[in-house]
Structures are given as structure tokens and as C-alpha cells.
Amino acid sequence: TLAPRGLLQAQMNRAVYDERPPGSLVPTSVAEASRAMAGDTTLSENYAFAGMHHIFDQHVDSAVPRLQFANDDKHLLACCSLDGTLSIMTLSPAPPKVKVTLKGHGGPVTDFAWSLSNDIIVSTSLDGMLRIWNTEDGRCIREVRDPESSELLCCTFQPMNNNLTVVGNSKHHLQVVNISTGKKVKGGSSKLTGRVLSLSFDAPGRILWAGDDRGSIFSFLFDMATGKLTKAKRLVVSEGSSICSISARSWISREARDPSLLVNACVNKLLLYRVVDNEGTLQLKRSFPIQHGSQHVHSIFCPLMSFRQGACVVTGSEDTCVYFFDVERNTKAIVNKLQGHGGPVLDVSFNCDESMLASADSTGMVIIWRREQK
């Protein structure tokens, strides 16, 4: 059974992929349900934080490149570290604690992903291994070596089929792997122009975007039946810049129904693209100034933002701050800024009801921020 929010998300996704003319509004019943969860407040009120709820320092002195709350969960989150381990943390019951440490990689862990039901985490490492973990007891269920024995840099689940994971490596290759068998999927590989650093599917899992360290984002069409990838489009964001982060969103708000892509690309800006067709073609919609020239900084869409006035995204930054931007505001787009990290902020993640935000930095600190209760 889906949790109420999972159900709401499913309704939203359905609403988006109904054959509706672009620009038409999402059904009011879904809008009202989300608004009830979000509250009718301004974005600035909505993203006011009461301060730090907790600091996790188990990875101190090694950067934490990625962190992510579990799907549809308020209290469970995980992060990976360049120290070669991953941590699964729980915020409730108090006090917050590390529930389990995932040990086994022989090199820095570059990325990981939760399965839809949160029972599995897949992770990639510079040791060339994709590992599949049981999140309850921390056991490594399976390891899959990169066929080229190259460093693995990123991974993501196929949203509609969690048997399939896409992995990107340092030899410019993208590969679909069946984690149930540990085998590569036939026709499920492709080559980019550089090291594959970032991956994101659209909500239905039909389009995959991949970014490399030469400044290109490629879109691929994903064949659900076979797992085959077909290269569709290429966009050069900025020649030679690293595409560190890609996040896809079906729609941003009730007023802005275009599918969108949020991108960090080492150009001292956070970039918001509109997806203009079903091949994943991108058109720049907005950009927001942040300090980002070299580190692997990530950003996210807020999970509940679809029906408020305005719409919000959150990003890390090399100036040690977390920034909230209203993507629909033309001037003074900064809604909030959180200060407290001692190094560049590399990743951010909201829990499902947006009561907590987590952020991770290059010094290994993970900060949990608590939103002000209305």
C-alpha cells in the first residue's frame, strides 16, 4: 500500500502524463491535497528554519559527496563518503543516530541510490564496484565489477523497474545493469564525451539524462521492455565544465507545467531547463548565481512545491551555504540561505514532508536542519 504522500505523487504523475495540452492546470483535488500538506504560506515563511536539529560527524575529514532521505520517509536517510563507507541514519526516535554502516568498498564511494521500497541501496565507488546492500542489516547482497575495470562515478535506479540500475564510469561509458542477476543489459550501454558524473530519469522512466565532465548533457530514450538505451539529444552547457548534478521534475508548480531539469555545471550558476519534447531536448529557462567552479555540488527540487505561490529549489554552494531559490521570481530570487557548514556544501536532501532538510559538505559533516513549525 502506498503512503498517502506516495499516492498523491502517483496522482500527480498520472495527472501530468494524461494527454493534456501544455499549460493546462493540474486537477484541483490533487492541488488542494498538496496545498493542505504545504500550507498556504509564502515561500519565505515556508522555508524558514529553526536552526540545526542535529550534526552527524561519523565521516569527519572525508568528504560526503551524496546524501538522500529514503523515499516517502521523514526520519531515514543515508550518505556516502570518500572514506569508503556509507551510513544509514535515523532521526527518530530521538536521539538521531547512525543505524548501520555499509562497509566493503575498497575505495571512495561516489554515489548511491535508494530503491523505491527502501529495502536496497546500490552504490558506486572508485574501486570499480557496484554494490547492492540490504538496508536493514547492512549486508552486501551482491557486487558487480565494472566490465572495463574503471572507476564508477554515479548510479540511479530505473524508476519503474528497480531491477535495473544505470551506472556511469570514468571511461565515458553508461551501462544498464540488472541487479538481480548482476549482468549487463544487452543494448543498455552508450558512450558520452567524458567521464559520466550525473544521471537522472524523468518520472515515468522513459527518458534518461546523463552529464559528463566535458560540459555535455545527453538524453537517452529508455526501452521499458528490454532496458535498451537509444541516444537522442546532446546539449553542450559549457565546454569543459563538469555537469555535477541533474534532477528531473515532471512539473514545477500548478502554473508551470513544463517538465524541467535542474543542473549544476561548475559555471557559478544553478541552471533550470525546460524539457521541450519527448526526446529530452532542453531549453534554458532561468539561472541563479551561486559559487560553484570546481566541486561536485548538487541541487534538488523541493518535494512538495507543486502548488504553492512560486516554486522552490535548493542547492549547495562552494561558499559553505545552502541556498533556496524561487524559480518563478524574476528579482530577488533567494528565499533563504542556511549557514553552518565549514566547507563547500556538496549535497542537499529534503525528507518527504519537508520538515527536515539535510546537507553534506567537503569536510564530512552532515547537518540536519529543522523547519519552523507553524
Coordinates of N, CA, C and O in Angstrom, one line a residue, residues 184-363:
K184 N 25.1 -7.2 -17.3 CA 24.8 -6.0 -18.1 C 23.6 -6.3 -18.9 O 23.4 -7.5 -19.4
V185 N 22.8 -5.3 -19.2 CA 21.7 -5.5 -20.1 C 22.1 -5.2 -21.5 O 22.8 -4.3 -21.8
K186 N 21.7 -6.2 -22.4 CA 22.1 -6.1 -23.8 C 21.5 -4.8 -24.5 O 20.3 -4.6 -24.3
G187 N 22.3 -4.0 -25.1 CA 21.8 -2.8 -25.8 C 21.7 -1.7 -24.8 O 21.3 -0.6 -25.1
G188 N 22.1 -1.9 -23.5 CA 21.9 -0.9 -22.5 C 23.2 -0.2 -22.2 O 23.4 0.2 -21.0
S189 N 24.0 0.1 -23.2 CA 25.2 0.8 -22.9 C 25.4 1.9 -24.0 O 24.9 1.8 -25.1
S190 N 26.1 3.0 -23.6 CA 26.4 4.1 -24.5 C 27.6 4.8 -24.1 O 28.1 4.6 -23.0
K191 N 28.1 5.7 -24.9 CA 29.3 6.4 -24.6 C 29.0 7.9 -24.7 O 28.3 8.4 -25.6
L192 N 29.6 8.6 -23.7 CA 29.5 10.1 -23.6 C 30.8 10.7 -24.1 O 31.7 10.0 -24.5
T193 N 30.9 12.0 -24.0 CA 32.2 12.7 -24.5 C 33.2 12.8 -23.3 O 34.3 13.3 -23.5
G194 N 32.8 12.4 -22.1 CA 33.7 12.5 -21.0 C 33.3 11.6 -19.9 O 32.4 10.7 -20.0
R195 N 33.9 11.7 -18.7 CA 33.6 10.9 -17.5 C 32.1 11.2 -17.2 O 31.7 12.3 -17.1
V196 N 31.4 10.1 -16.9 CA 30.0 10.3 -16.6 C 29.8 10.6 -15.1 O 30.1 9.8 -14.2
L197 N 29.3 11.8 -14.9 CA 29.2 12.3 -13.5 C 27.8 12.4 -12.9 O 27.7 12.4 -11.7
S198 N 26.8 12.4 -13.7 CA 25.4 12.6 -13.2 C 24.4 12.0 -14.1 O 24.5 11.9 -15.3
L199 N 23.3 11.5 -13.4 CA 22.2 10.8 -14.1 C 20.9 11.2 -13.5 O 20.8 11.4 -12.3
S200 N 19.9 11.2 -14.3 CA 18.5 11.4 -13.8 C 17.5 10.9 -14.9 O 17.6 11.2 -16.0
F201 N 16.5 10.1 -14.4 CA 15.4 9.7 -15.2 C 14.3 10.7 -15.0 O 14.2 11.4 -14.0
D202 N 13.4 10.8 -16.0 CA 12.1 11.5 -15.8 C 11.2 10.6 -15.0 O 11.6 9.4 -14.8
A203 N 10.1 11.1 -14.4 CA 9.3 10.3 -13.5 C 8.8 9.0 -14.1 O 8.8 7.9 -13.4
P204 N 8.4 8.9 -15.3 CA 7.9 7.6 -15.9 C 9.0 6.7 -16.3 O 8.8 5.6 -16.8
G205 N 10.3 7.2 -16.3 CA 11.4 6.3 -16.6 C 11.6 6.2 -18.1 O 12.3 5.2 -18.6
R206 N 11.1 7.1 -18.9 CA 11.2 6.9 -20.4 C 12.4 7.7 -20.9 O 12.9 7.3 -22.0
I207 N 12.8 8.7 -20.2 CA 14.0 9.5 -20.7 C 15.0 9.5 -19.6 O 14.7 9.7 -18.4
L208 N 16.3 9.3 -20.0 CA 17.4 9.4 -19.0 C 18.3 10.5 -19.5 O 18.6 10.6 -20.7
W209 N 18.7 11.4 -18.6 CA 19.7 12.4 -18.9 C 21.0 12.0 -18.2 O 21.0 11.5 -17.1
A210 N 22.1 12.2 -18.9 CA 23.4 11.9 -18.3 C 24.4 13.1 -18.6 O 24.4 13.6 -19.7
G211 N 25.1 13.5 -17.6 CA 26.1 14.6 -17.7 C 27.5 14.2 -17.6 O 27.8 13.2 -16.8
D212 N 28.4 14.8 -18.3 CA 29.8 14.4 -18.2 C 30.7 15.6 -17.8 O 30.2 16.7 -17.6
D213 N 32.0 15.3 -17.7 CA 32.9 16.3 -17.3 C 33.5 17.2 -18.4 O 34.4 18.0 -18.2
R214 N 32.9 17.1 -19.6 CA 33.3 17.9 -20.7 C 32.2 19.0 -21.0 O 32.2 19.6 -22.0
G215 N 31.2 19.0 -20.1 CA 30.1 20.1 -20.3 C 28.9 19.6 -21.1 O 28.1 20.5 -21.4
S216 N 28.8 18.3 -21.4 CA 27.6 17.9 -22.2 C 26.6 17.2 -21.4 O 26.9 16.4 -20.4
I217 N 25.3 17.4 -21.7 CA 24.2 16.6 -21.2 C 23.6 15.9 -22.4 O 23.2 16.5 -23.4
F218 N 23.5 14.5 -22.3 CA 22.9 13.7 -23.3 C 21.5 13.2 -22.8 O 21.4 12.9 -21.6
S219 N 20.6 13.1 -23.7 CA 19.3 12.4 -23.3 C 19.3 11.1 -24.1 O 19.8 11.0 -25.2
F220 N 18.7 10.1 -23.4 CA 18.5 8.8 -24.0 C 17.1 8.4 -23.8 O 16.5 8.7 -22.8
L221 N 16.6 7.6 -24.8 CA 15.3 7.0 -24.7 C 15.5 5.6 -24.1 O 16.4 4.9 -24.5
F222 N 14.7 5.3 -23.1 CA 14.8 4.0 -22.4 C 13.7 3.1 -22.8 O 12.5 3.5 -22.6
D223 N 14.0 2.0 -23.3 CA 13.0 1.0 -23.7 C 12.7 0.1 -22.5 O 13.5 -0.6 -22.0
M224 N 11.4 0.3 -22.0 CA 11.0 -0.4 -20.8 C 11.1 -1.9 -20.9 O 11.4 -2.6 -19.9
A225 N 10.7 -2.4 -22.0 CA 10.6 -3.8 -22.2 C 12.0 -4.5 -22.2 O 12.2 -5.6 -21.6
T226 N 13.0 -3.9 -22.8 CA 14.3 -4.5 -22.9 C 15.4 -3.9 -22.1 O 16.5 -4.5 -21.9
G227 N 15.3 -2.7 -21.7 CA 16.3 -2.0 -21.0 C 17.3 -1.3 -21.9 O 18.4 -0.9 -21.5
K228 N 17.0 -1.3 -23.2 CA 17.9 -0.7 -24.2 C 17.9 0.8 -24.2 O 16.8 1.4 -24.0
L229 N 19.0 1.4 -24.4 CA 19.2 2.9 -24.4 C 19.4 3.3 -25.8 O 20.2 2.7 -26.6
T230 N 18.7 4.4 -26.2 CA 18.9 5.0 -27.5 C 19.3 6.4 -27.3 O 18.5 7.2 -26.7
K231 N 20.4 6.8 -27.8 CA 20.9 8.2 -27.7 C 20.0 9.1 -28.5 O 19.7 8.9 -29.7
A232 N 19.5 10.2 -27.8 CA 18.6 11.1 -28.5 C 19.2 12.5 -28.8 O 19.4 12.8 -29.9
K233 N 19.5 13.2 -27.7 CA 19.9 14.6 -27.9 C 21.2 14.9 -27.1 O 21.4 14.2 -26.1
R234 N 21.9 15.9 -27.6 CA 23.1 16.4 -26.8 C 23.0 17.9 -26.7 O 22.7 18.6 -27.6
L235 N 23.3 18.4 -25.4 CA 23.4 19.8 -25.2 C 24.7 20.1 -24.6 O 25.1 19.5 -23.6
V236 N 25.5 21.0 -25.2 CA 26.7 21.5 -24.6 C 26.4 22.7 -23.7 O 26.0 23.7 -24.2
V237 N 26.4 22.5 -22.4 CA 26.1 23.5 -21.4 C 27.2 24.5 -21.4 O 27.0 25.7 -21.5
S238 N 28.4 24.0 -21.2 CA 29.6 24.9 -21.2 C 30.8 24.0 -21.5 O 31.1 23.1 -20.7
E239 N 31.5 24.3 -22.6 CA 32.6 23.4 -23.0 C 33.6 23.2 -21.8 O 34.1 24.2 -21.3
G240 N 33.9 21.9 -21.5 CA 34.9 21.6 -20.5 C 34.5 21.7 -19.0 O 35.3 21.5 -18.1
S241 N 33.2 22.1 -18.8 CA 32.7 22.2 -17.4 C 32.1 20.9 -17.0 O 31.5 20.2 -17.8
S242 N 32.2 20.6 -15.7 CA 31.6 19.3 -15.2 C 30.2 19.5 -14.9 O 29.8 20.4 -14.2
I243 N 29.3 18.6 -15.5 CA 27.9 18.5 -15.1 C 27.8 17.6 -13.9 O 27.7 16.4 -14.0
C244 N 27.8 18.3 -12.7 CA 27.8 17.5 -11.4 C 26.5 17.0 -11.0 O 26.5 16.0 -10.3
S245 N 25.4 17.7 -11.4 CA 24.1 17.3 -10.8 C 23.0 17.5 -11.8 O 23.0 18.6 -12.5
I246 N 22.2 16.5 -12.0 CA 21.0 16.7 -12.8 C 19.8 16.2 -12.0 O 19.8 15.1 -11.5
S247 N 18.7 16.9 -11.9 CA 17.5 16.5 -11.3 C 16.3 16.8 -12.2 O 16.2 17.9 -12.7
A248 N 15.5 15.8 -12.5 CA 14.4 15.9 -13.4 C 13.1 16.1 -12.6 O 13.0 15.5 -11.5
R249 N 12.2 16.9 -13.1 CA 10.9 17.1 -12.4 C 9.8 17.2 -13.4 O 9.9 17.9 -14.4
S250 N 8.7 16.4 -13.2 CA 7.6 16.5 -14.2 C 7.0 17.8 -14.3 O 6.7 18.3 -15.4
W251 N 6.9 18.6 -13.2 CA 6.4 19.9 -13.3 C 6.8 20.6 -12.1 O 7.2 20.0 -11.0
I252 N 6.8 22.0 -12.1 CA 7.3 22.7 -11.0 C 6.2 23.2 -10.1 O 6.3 23.2 -8.9
S253 N 5.1 23.7 -10.7 CA 4.0 24.2 -9.9 C 2.8 24.1 -10.7 O 2.8 23.7 -11.9
R254 N 1.7 24.5 -10.1 CA 0.4 24.3 -10.8 C 0.4 25.2 -12.0 O -0.3 25.0 -13.0
E255 N 1.1 26.3 -11.9 CA 1.1 27.3 -13.0 C 2.2 26.9 -14.1 O 2.0 27.2 -15.3
A256 N 3.2 26.3 -13.7 CA 4.3 25.9 -14.6 C 4.4 24.4 -14.8 O 5.0 23.7 -14.1
R257 N 3.7 24.0 -15.9 CA 3.5 22.6 -16.0 C 4.5 21.9 -16.9 O 4.4 20.8 -17.3
D258 N 5.6 22.7 -17.3 CA 6.6 22.1 -18.2 C 7.4 21.2 -17.3 O 7.8 21.5 -16.2
P259 N 7.8 20.0 -17.9 CA 8.8 19.2 -17.3 C 10.1 20.0 -17.2 O 10.4 20.8 -18.2
S260 N 10.9 19.8 -16.2 CA 12.1 20.7 -16.0 C 13.3 19.9 -15.5 O 13.1 18.8 -15.0
L261 N 14.4 20.4 -15.8 CA 15.7 19.8 -15.4 C 16.5 20.9 -14.6 O 16.7 22.0 -15.1
L262 N 17.0 20.5 -13.4 CA 17.8 21.4 -12.6 C 19.3 20.9 -12.7 O 19.5 19.7 -12.5
V263 N 20.2 21.8 -13.0 CA 21.6 21.4 -13.3 C 22.6 22.2 -12.6 O 22.5 23.5 -12.6
N264 N 23.6 21.6 -12.0 CA 24.8 22.2 -11.5 C 25.9 21.9 -12.5 O 26.2 20.7 -12.7
A265 N 26.6 22.9 -13.0 CA 27.6 22.7 -14.0 C 28.9 23.4 -13.9 O 29.6 23.7 -14.9
C266 N 29.3 23.8 -12.7 CA 30.6 24.5 -12.4 C 30.7 25.7 -13.2 O 31.8 26.1 -13.7
V267 N 29.6 26.5 -13.4 CA 29.6 27.8 -14.1 C 29.2 28.9 -13.2 O 28.8 30.0 -13.7
N268 N 29.3 28.7 -11.9 CA 28.9 29.7 -10.9 C 27.4 30.1 -11.1 O 27.1 31.2 -10.8
K269 N 26.6 29.1 -11.5 CA 25.2 29.4 -11.7 C 24.5 28.0 -11.5 O 25.0 27.0 -11.8
L270 N 23.3 28.1 -10.9 CA 22.4 27.0 -10.9 C 21.5 27.2 -12.1 O 21.0 28.2 -12.3
L271 N 21.3 26.1 -12.9 CA 20.6 26.2 -14.2 C 19.3 25.5 -14.2 O 19.2 24.3 -13.7
L272 N 18.3 26.1 -14.7 CA 16.9 25.5 -14.8 C 16.6 25.4 -16.2 O 16.5 26.4 -16.9
Y273 N 16.4 24.2 -16.7 CA 16.0 24.0 -18.1 C 14.6 23.5 -18.2 O 14.1 22.8 -17.4
R274 N 13.9 23.9 -19.4 CA 12.6 23.3 -19.7 C 12.9 22.2 -20.6 O 13.7 22.2 -21.5
V275 N 12.1 21.1 -20.4 CA 12.2 19.9 -21.3 C 11.1 20.1 -22.4 O 9.9 20.2 -22.1
V276 N 11.6 20.3 -23.7 CA 10.6 20.8 -24.7 C 10.0 19.8 -25.5 O 9.0 20.1 -26.3
D277 N 10.5 18.5 -25.5 CA 9.8 17.5 -26.3 C 10.0 16.1 -25.6 O 10.7 16.0 -24.6
N278 N 9.5 15.1 -26.3 CA 9.6 13.7 -25.6 C 10.9 13.0 -26.0 O 11.1 11.9 -25.7
E279 N 11.9 13.8 -26.5 CA 13.2 13.3 -26.7 C 14.2 13.9 -25.7 O 15.4 13.6 -25.8
G280 N 13.7 14.7 -24.8 CA 14.5 15.3 -23.8 C 15.3 16.5 -24.2 O 16.3 16.9 -23.5
T281 N 14.9 17.2 -25.2 CA 15.6 18.4 -25.7 C 15.4 19.5 -24.6 O 14.3 19.6 -24.0
L282 N 16.5 20.2 -24.3 CA 16.5 21.2 -23.2 C 16.6 22.6 -23.7 O 17.3 22.9 -24.7
Q283 N 15.9 23.5 -23.0 CA 15.9 25.0 -23.3 C 16.1 25.7 -22.0 O 15.3 25.5 -21.0
L284 N 17.1 26.6 -21.9 CA 17.4 27.2 -20.7 C 16.2 28.2 -20.3 O 15.8 29.0 -21.1
K285 N 15.8 28.0 -19.1 CA 14.6 28.9 -18.6 C 15.1 30.0 -17.7 O 14.7 31.1 -17.8
R286 N 15.9 29.6 -16.7 CA 16.4 30.6 -15.7 C 17.8 30.1 -15.2 O 18.2 29.0 -15.3
S287 N 18.6 31.1 -14.7 CA 19.8 30.7 -14.0 C 19.9 31.6 -12.7 O 19.3 32.7 -12.7
F288 N 20.6 31.0 -11.7 CA 20.7 31.7 -10.4 C 22.1 31.7 -10.0 O 22.8 30.7 -10.1
P289 N 22.7 32.8 -9.6 CA 24.1 32.9 -9.2 C 24.4 32.1 -7.9 O 23.7 32.3 -6.9
I290 N 25.4 31.2 -8.0 CA 25.9 30.6 -6.8 C 27.4 30.5 -7.0 O 27.9 30.6 -8.1
Q291 N 28.1 30.2 -5.9 CA 29.6 30.0 -6.1 C 29.8 28.5 -6.4 O 29.6 27.7 -5.5
H292 N 30.2 28.2 -7.6 CA 30.4 26.8 -8.0 C 31.3 26.8 -9.2 O 30.9 27.0 -10.3
G293 N 32.6 26.5 -9.0 CA 33.5 26.4 -10.0 C 34.2 25.1 -10.3 O 34.6 24.8 -11.4
S294 N 34.3 24.3 -9.2 CA 35.1 23.0 -9.4 C 34.6 21.8 -8.6 O 34.7 20.7 -9.0
Q295 N 33.9 22.1 -7.4 CA 33.5 20.9 -6.6 C 32.2 20.3 -7.2 O 31.5 20.9 -7.9
H296 N 31.9 19.0 -6.7 CA 30.8 18.4 -7.2 C 29.5 18.7 -6.4 O 29.1 18.0 -5.5
V297 N 29.0 19.9 -6.7 CA 27.8 20.4 -5.9 C 26.5 20.0 -6.6 O 26.4 19.9 -7.8
H298 N 25.6 19.6 -5.7 CA 24.3 19.1 -6.1 C 23.1 20.0 -5.7 O 23.3 20.8 -4.8
S299 N 22.0 19.8 -6.4 CA 20.8 20.6 -6.1 C 19.5 19.7 -6.2 O 19.6 18.6 -6.8
I300 N 18.4 20.2 -5.7 CA 17.2 19.4 -5.7 C 16.0 20.4 -5.9 O 16.0 21.5 -5.6
F301 N 14.9 19.8 -6.4 CA 13.6 20.4 -6.4 C 13.0 20.1 -5.0 O 13.2 19.0 -4.5
C302 N 12.2 21.0 -4.5 CA 11.5 20.7 -3.2 C 10.4 19.7 -3.5 O 9.6 19.9 -4.4
P303 N 10.3 18.7 -2.6 CA 9.3 17.6 -2.9 C 7.8 18.1 -3.0 O 7.0 17.6 -3.7
L304 N 7.5 19.1 -2.1 CA 6.1 19.5 -2.0 C 5.7 20.8 -2.7 O 4.7 21.4 -2.4
M305 N 6.6 21.2 -3.6 CA 6.4 22.6 -4.0 C 5.3 22.9 -5.1 O 5.1 24.0 -5.4
S306 N 4.7 21.8 -5.6 CA 3.9 22.0 -6.8 C 2.8 23.0 -6.8 O 2.4 23.5 -7.8
F307 N 2.2 23.3 -5.6 CA 1.0 24.1 -5.6 C 1.1 25.4 -4.8 O 0.1 26.0 -4.6
R308 N 2.3 25.7 -4.3 CA 2.4 27.0 -3.6 C 2.4 28.1 -4.6 O 2.6 28.0 -5.8
Q309 N 2.4 29.3 -4.0 CA 2.7 30.5 -4.8 C 4.2 30.4 -5.0 O 5.0 30.3 -4.1
G310 N 4.6 30.4 -6.3 CA 6.1 30.3 -6.5 C 6.5 28.8 -6.4 O 5.6 27.9 -6.2
A311 N 7.7 28.6 -6.6 CA 8.3 27.2 -6.6 C 9.7 27.3 -6.2 O 10.4 28.2 -6.6
C312 N 10.2 26.3 -5.4 CA 11.5 26.4 -4.8 C 12.4 25.3 -5.2 O 12.0 24.1 -5.3
V313 N 13.7 25.7 -5.3 CA 14.8 24.7 -5.5 C 15.8 25.0 -4.4 O 15.9 26.1 -3.9
V314 N 16.6 24.0 -4.1 CA 17.7 24.1 -3.0 C 19.0 23.6 -3.6 O 19.0 22.6 -4.3
T315 N 20.1 24.3 -3.3 CA 21.4 23.9 -3.9 C 22.5 24.1 -2.8 O 22.4 25.0 -1.9
G316 N 23.5 23.3 -2.9 CA 24.7 23.5 -2.2 C 25.5 24.6 -2.9 O 25.1 25.1 -3.9
S317 N 26.6 25.0 -2.3 CA 27.5 26.0 -2.8 C 28.9 25.9 -2.3 O 29.0 25.4 -1.1
E318 N 29.9 26.4 -3.0 CA 31.2 26.4 -2.5 C 31.5 27.4 -1.4 O 32.5 27.4 -0.8
D319 N 30.6 28.4 -1.2 CA 30.8 29.4 -0.2 C 30.3 28.9 1.2 O 30.1 29.7 2.1
T320 N 30.1 27.6 1.4 CA 29.7 26.9 2.6 C 28.2 27.1 3.0 O 27.8 26.8 4.1
C321 N 27.4 27.7 2.1 CA 26.0 27.9 2.4 C 25.1 27.1 1.6 O 25.4 26.5 0.5
V322 N 23.8 26.9 2.1 CA 22.7 26.3 1.4 C 21.8 27.4 0.9 O 21.4 28.2 1.7
Y323 N 21.4 27.4 -0.4 CA 20.6 28.4 -0.9 C 19.2 27.9 -1.4 O 19.1 26.8 -2.0
F324 N 18.2 28.6 -1.1 CA 16.8 28.3 -1.6 C 16.5 29.4 -2.6 O 16.5 30.6 -2.3
F325 N 16.1 29.0 -3.8 CA 15.7 30.0 -4.8 C 14.2 29.7 -5.2 O 13.8 28.6 -5.4
D326 N 13.5 30.8 -5.4 CA 12.1 30.8 -6.0 C 12.3 30.8 -7.5 O 12.7 31.9 -8.1
V327 N 12.0 29.8 -8.2 CA 12.3 29.7 -9.7 C 11.4 30.5 -10.5 O 11.6 30.7 -11.7
E328 N 10.3 31.0 -9.9 CA 9.3 31.8 -10.6 C 9.4 33.3 -10.3 O 8.7 34.1 -10.8
R329 N 10.4 33.7 -9.5 CA 10.6 35.1 -9.1 C 11.7 35.7 -10.0 O 12.8 35.2 -10.0
N330 N 11.4 36.8 -10.7 CA 12.5 37.4 -11.5 C 13.5 38.2 -10.8 O 14.7 38.2 -11.2
T331 N 13.2 38.8 -9.7 CA 14.2 39.6 -9.0 C 14.2 39.0 -7.5 O 13.2 38.5 -7.1
K332 N 15.3 39.2 -6.9 CA 15.5 38.7 -5.5 C 15.0 37.3 -5.3 O 14.1 37.0 -4.5
A333 N 15.6 36.4 -6.1 CA 15.1 35.0 -6.1 C 15.5 34.2 -4.9 O 14.9 33.2 -4.6
I334 N 16.5 34.7 -4.1 CA 16.9 34.0 -2.9 C 15.8 34.1 -1.9 O 15.5 35.1 -1.4
V335 N 15.3 32.9 -1.5 CA 14.2 32.8 -0.5 C 14.8 32.6 0.9 O 14.4 33.2 1.9
N336 N 15.9 31.9 1.0 CA 16.6 31.6 2.3 C 18.0 31.2 2.0 O 18.4 30.7 0.9
K337 N 18.8 31.3 3.1 CA 20.2 30.9 3.0 C 20.6 30.3 4.4 O 20.3 31.0 5.4
L338 N 21.1 29.1 4.4 CA 21.5 28.5 5.7 C 23.0 28.4 5.8 O 23.7 28.0 4.9
Q339 N 23.5 28.9 7.0 CA 24.9 29.0 7.2 C 25.3 28.1 8.4 O 24.5 28.1 9.4
G340 N 26.4 27.4 8.3 CA 26.8 26.5 9.4 C 27.8 25.5 9.0 O 28.5 24.9 9.9
H341 N 28.0 25.3 7.7 CA 29.0 24.3 7.2 C 30.4 24.9 7.3 O 30.5 26.1 7.2
G342 N 31.4 24.0 7.4 CA 32.8 24.5 7.4 C 33.5 24.3 6.1 O 34.7 24.5 6.0
G343 N 32.8 23.9 5.1 CA 33.4 23.7 3.8 C 32.3 23.7 2.7 O 31.1 23.8 3.0
P344 N 32.7 23.6 1.4 CA 31.7 23.6 0.3 C 30.6 22.6 0.6 O 30.9 21.5 1.0
V345 N 29.4 23.0 0.4 CA 28.2 22.1 0.6 C 28.0 21.4 -0.7 O 27.8 22.0 -1.8
L346 N 28.1 20.1 -0.6 CA 28.1 19.2 -1.8 C 26.7 18.7 -2.2 O 26.4 18.4 -3.4
D347 N 25.9 18.4 -1.2 CA 24.6 17.8 -1.5 C 23.5 18.2 -0.5 O 23.9 18.6 0.7
V348 N 22.3 18.2 -0.9 CA 21.1 18.6 0.0 C 20.0 17.6 -0.3 O 19.9 17.1 -1.4
S349 N 19.2 17.3 0.8 CA 18.1 16.4 0.6 C 17.0 16.8 1.6 O 17.2 17.0 2.8
F350 N 15.7 16.8 1.1 CA 14.6 17.1 1.9 C 13.9 15.7 2.3 O 13.9 14.8 1.5
N351 N 13.4 15.6 3.5 CA 12.5 14.4 3.8 C 11.2 14.7 3.1 O 10.9 15.7 2.6
C352 N 10.3 13.7 3.2 CA 9.1 13.7 2.3 C 8.1 14.8 2.7 O 7.4 15.2 1.8
D353 N 8.0 15.2 4.0 CA 7.0 16.2 4.3 C 7.7 17.6 4.5 O 7.1 18.6 4.9
E354 N 9.0 17.7 4.1 CA 9.8 18.9 4.2 C 10.0 19.5 5.6 O 10.3 20.6 5.8
S355 N 9.8 18.6 6.6 CA 10.0 19.1 8.0 C 11.5 19.2 8.3 O 11.9 19.9 9.2
M356 N 12.3 18.4 7.6 CA 13.8 18.4 7.8 C 14.5 18.5 6.4 O 14.1 17.9 5.4
L357 N 15.6 19.2 6.4 CA 16.5 19.3 5.3 C 17.9 18.8 5.8 O 18.3 19.1 6.9
A358 N 18.5 17.9 5.0 CA 19.9 17.5 5.3 C 20.8 18.1 4.3 O 20.5 18.3 3.1
S359 N 22.0 18.5 4.8 CA 23.1 19.0 3.8 C 24.4 18.4 4.3 O 24.7 18.1 5.4
A360 N 25.3 18.1 3.3 CA 26.6 17.5 3.5 C 27.7 18.3 2.9 O 27.5 19.0 1.8
D361 N 28.9 18.3 3.5 CA 29.9 19.1 2.9 C 31.2 18.3 2.7 O 31.4 17.1 3.0
S362 N 32.2 19.1 2.2 CA 33.5 18.5 1.8 C 34.4 18.1 3.0 O 35.4 17.5 2.9
T363 N 34.0 18.6 4.3 CA 34.7 18.2 5.5 C 34.2 16.9 6.1 O 34.6 16.5 7.2

